[in-house]
Amino acid sequence: MDSVVSDATAVSESPAVAGIPAQPGPEGPVPDTEEGAQDWQLDHSRAPIATKIVVAGGFGVGKTTFVRAVSEITPLQTEALMTRASEDTDDLTATPDKLTTTVAMDFGRITLDNDLVLYVFGTPGQQRFWFMWDDLVRGAIGAIVLADTRRLTDCFPALDYFESCGLPYIVAVNHFEGTELFEADDVREALTVPAHVPVVVMDARKRYSVVETLLAMVAHALEATPE
């Protein structure tokens, strides 16, 4: 057996024999010719830190828009056309032009600070799909609860859920055009959010605003669970 191993090693490190190209030894340089790759991506001595964040909230609050605005890849979306069958369960008063709804989840990815990769999962908003939340939050470092000031009560189930499971979260008020702009402190008081939980006002359609919200979530998660 020892002779077989030594022979195989000798062949792999020797010049080409009988038309078989020589193979580099285990310590030989491995050229990387990937175009457009960043330096940290080609550094095989370290791996990017991958984290998972969940975006939750009521029906039609902007979770799909949030993920779509920030994802550096084509986001995974499970949108389905709304039918008359949901008229009695889905309130479209605040979003009369909404034609589709998320029936499973949204998924996107964004790379921050060179080697920090965030995987963003959007939860379905309707109560009949809440059974999926337990699976979607598994392994997440924190959550973002989107709120619409026209219907703040819709985000109470998400707030209660993350409070009960102990997952760090922040509240992000998605400000819609044509609606009154409220201060973060006013929203905190209306939702009775604890003082240690950040409340931010943002626009889910704008990438920079979503990035700032994600950074606030990461900072809060590090503060809540520094280990």
C-alpha positions in Angstrom: 0.0 0.0 0.0 2.9 2.4 0.8 4.4 1.8 -2.6 1.1 2.6 -4.3 0.8 5.9 -2.5 4.4 6.9 -3.1 4.1 6.0 -6.8 0.9 8.1 -7.1 2.7 11.1 -5.5 5.7 10.7 -7.7 3.5 10.8 -10.8 1.5 13.8 -9.7 4.7 15.9 -9.1 6.7 14.7 -12.1 6.8 16.2 -15.6 4.4 15.0 -18.2 4.7 11.3 -18.9 3.2 9.4 -21.9 1.0 12.4 -22.8 -0.4 12.8 -19.2 0.1 16.5 -18.1 1.9 17.0 -14.9 -0.2 17.9 -11.8 0.9 20.6 -9.4 1.9 19.5 -5.9 -0.2 20.2 -2.9 1.7 23.4 -2.2 1.8 24.7 -5.7 0.1 28.0 -6.5 -3.5 27.9 -7.7 -4.1 30.7 -10.1 -7.5 32.3 -9.9 -8.7 33.9 -13.1 -12.2 35.0 -12.1 -12.9 38.3 -13.6 -14.6 41.0 -11.6 -13.9 39.2 -8.3 -12.9 41.3 -5.3 -9.6 40.8 -3.4 -11.3 39.3 -0.3 -13.2 36.8 -2.6 -9.9 35.5 -3.9 -8.3 35.2 -0.5 -8.7 31.5 0.3 -7.4 32.0 3.9 -10.6 33.6 5.0 -14.3 33.2 4.3 -17.0 35.8 4.3 -19.2 36.1 7.3 -22.7 35.1 6.3 -25.7 36.2 8.3 -29.4 35.8 8.0 -32.0 38.6 8.6 -35.8 38.2 8.5 -38.1 41.0 7.3 -41.6 40.7 8.7 -44.8 42.7 9.0 -48.4 43.0 8.0 -49.9 42.3 4.6 -48.9 44.7 1.9 -46.4 46.6 4.1 -43.5 46.5 1.6 -41.5 43.4 2.4 -41.2 42.2 -1.2 -40.2 45.7 -2.3 -37.6 45.9 0.6 -35.9 42.7 -0.6 -36.1 43.6 -4.3 -34.6 47.0 -3.7 -31.4 45.8 -2.0 -30.7 42.4 -3.4 -27.5 42.1 -5.5 -28.8 39.0 -7.1 -32.1 38.4 -8.8 -34.4 38.0 -5.8 -36.4 34.8 -5.3 -40.1 35.8 -5.1 -43.1 33.6 -4.5 -45.7 36.0 -5.7 -49.2 34.8 -6.6 -52.1 36.7 -8.2 -54.8 37.7 -5.8 -58.2 36.4 -6.5 -61.7 37.2 -5.3 -61.4 34.2 -3.0 -59.2 36.4 -0.7 -61.5 39.4 -0.6 -62.9 38.5 2.8 -59.5 37.9 4.4 -57.1 40.4 2.8 -57.8 44.0 3.6 -56.8 46.1 0.5 -58.1 49.4 1.9 -54.7 50.9 2.2 -53.3 49.2 -0.9 -56.1 49.1 -3.5 -53.7 48.6 -6.4 -52.0 45.5 -5.0 -52.5 42.6 -7.4 -50.1 39.9 -6.0 -49.1 38.6 -2.6 -46.3 36.5 -1.2 -47.3 33.0 -0.5 -44.1 31.5 0.8 -41.1 33.9 1.1 -38.9 36.4 -0.6 -35.1 35.9 -0.6 -32.2 38.2 -1.5 -28.5 38.7 -0.8 -26.3 41.8 -0.3 -22.6 42.0 0.5 -21.6 44.7 3.0 -18.2 45.8 4.2 -16.3 43.5 1.8 -16.7 40.2 3.7 -20.1 40.6 5.4 -22.9 38.8 3.4 -26.5 39.3 4.5 -29.1 36.8 3.4 -32.5 38.6 3.6 -35.7 36.6 4.0 -39.1 38.2 3.7 -42.0 36.5 5.4 -45.5 36.2 4.1 -47.9 38.7 5.7 -51.2 36.9 5.8 -52.2 35.0 8.9 -52.8 31.8 7.1 -49.1 31.6 6.2 -47.7 32.4 9.6 -46.9 28.7 10.2 -43.8 29.2 8.0 -42.3 31.8 10.3 -40.7 29.2 12.6 -38.7 27.8 9.7 -37.8 31.2 8.2 -36.4 32.6 11.5 -34.2 29.6 12.3 -30.6 30.7 12.3 -31.4 34.4 11.9 -29.4 37.0 13.9 -32.3 39.4 13.9 -35.5 40.7 12.3 -36.8 43.9 10.8 -40.5 44.6 11.5 -41.9 46.8 8.7 -44.7 49.1 9.8 -47.3 51.2 7.9 -48.5 54.1 10.0 -52.0 53.8 8.3 -52.4 50.5 10.0 -50.0 50.0 12.8 -52.0 47.2 14.3 -51.0 44.9 11.5 -47.4 44.7 12.8 -48.4 43.7 16.4 -48.3 39.9 15.6 -44.7 40.2 14.3 -43.7 42.3 17.4 -45.3 39.7 19.7 -43.6 36.8 17.9 -40.1 38.2 18.1 -40.5 39.3 21.7 -41.7 35.8 22.6 -38.9 34.0 20.8 -36.2 36.4 22.0 -34.9 37.3 18.6 -33.4 40.9 18.4 -35.5 43.1 16.1 -35.9 46.7 15.0 -39.0 48.5 13.7 -38.7 50.2 10.3 -41.5 52.5 9.4 -42.1 52.3 5.6 -43.2 55.8 4.7 -45.6 55.8 1.8 -46.0 58.8 -0.5 -49.1 60.8 0.3 -49.2 59.7 3.9 -48.4 61.8 7.0 -44.8 61.5 8.2 -44.5 60.6 11.8 -41.5 60.8 14.0 -39.8 57.6 15.2 -40.6 58.4 18.8 -44.3 58.8 18.1 -44.3 55.4 16.4 -42.4 53.9 19.3 -45.0 55.2 21.7 -48.0 54.1 19.6 -46.5 50.5 19.4 -45.2 50.5 23.0 -41.8 49.4 21.7 -39.2 49.1 24.4 -36.6 51.9 24.6 -33.7 49.6 23.7 -35.3 48.6 20.3 -34.3 51.0 17.5 -37.1 52.6 15.4 -36.2 54.0 12.0 -38.2 55.7 9.3 -37.3 54.5 5.8 -38.4 54.0 2.2 -38.5 50.4 1.1 -38.2 51.4 -2.6 -34.8 53.1 -2.1 -31.7 51.0 -1.9 -29.7 53.4 0.3 -32.6 53.6 2.8 -32.9 49.8 2.9 -29.1 49.4 3.4 -29.2 51.9 6.3 -32.0 49.8 7.9 -30.0 46.6 7.5 -27.0 48.2 9.1 -29.1 49.3 12.0 -30.4 45.8 12.4 -26.8 44.3 12.3 -25.6 46.9 14.9 -28.5 46.1 17.2 -28.0 42.4 16.9 -24.3 42.7 17.8 -25.2 44.9 20.7 -27.9 42.4 21.9 -25.8 39.3 21.4 -22.1 40.4 21.2 -20.9 36.8 21.3 
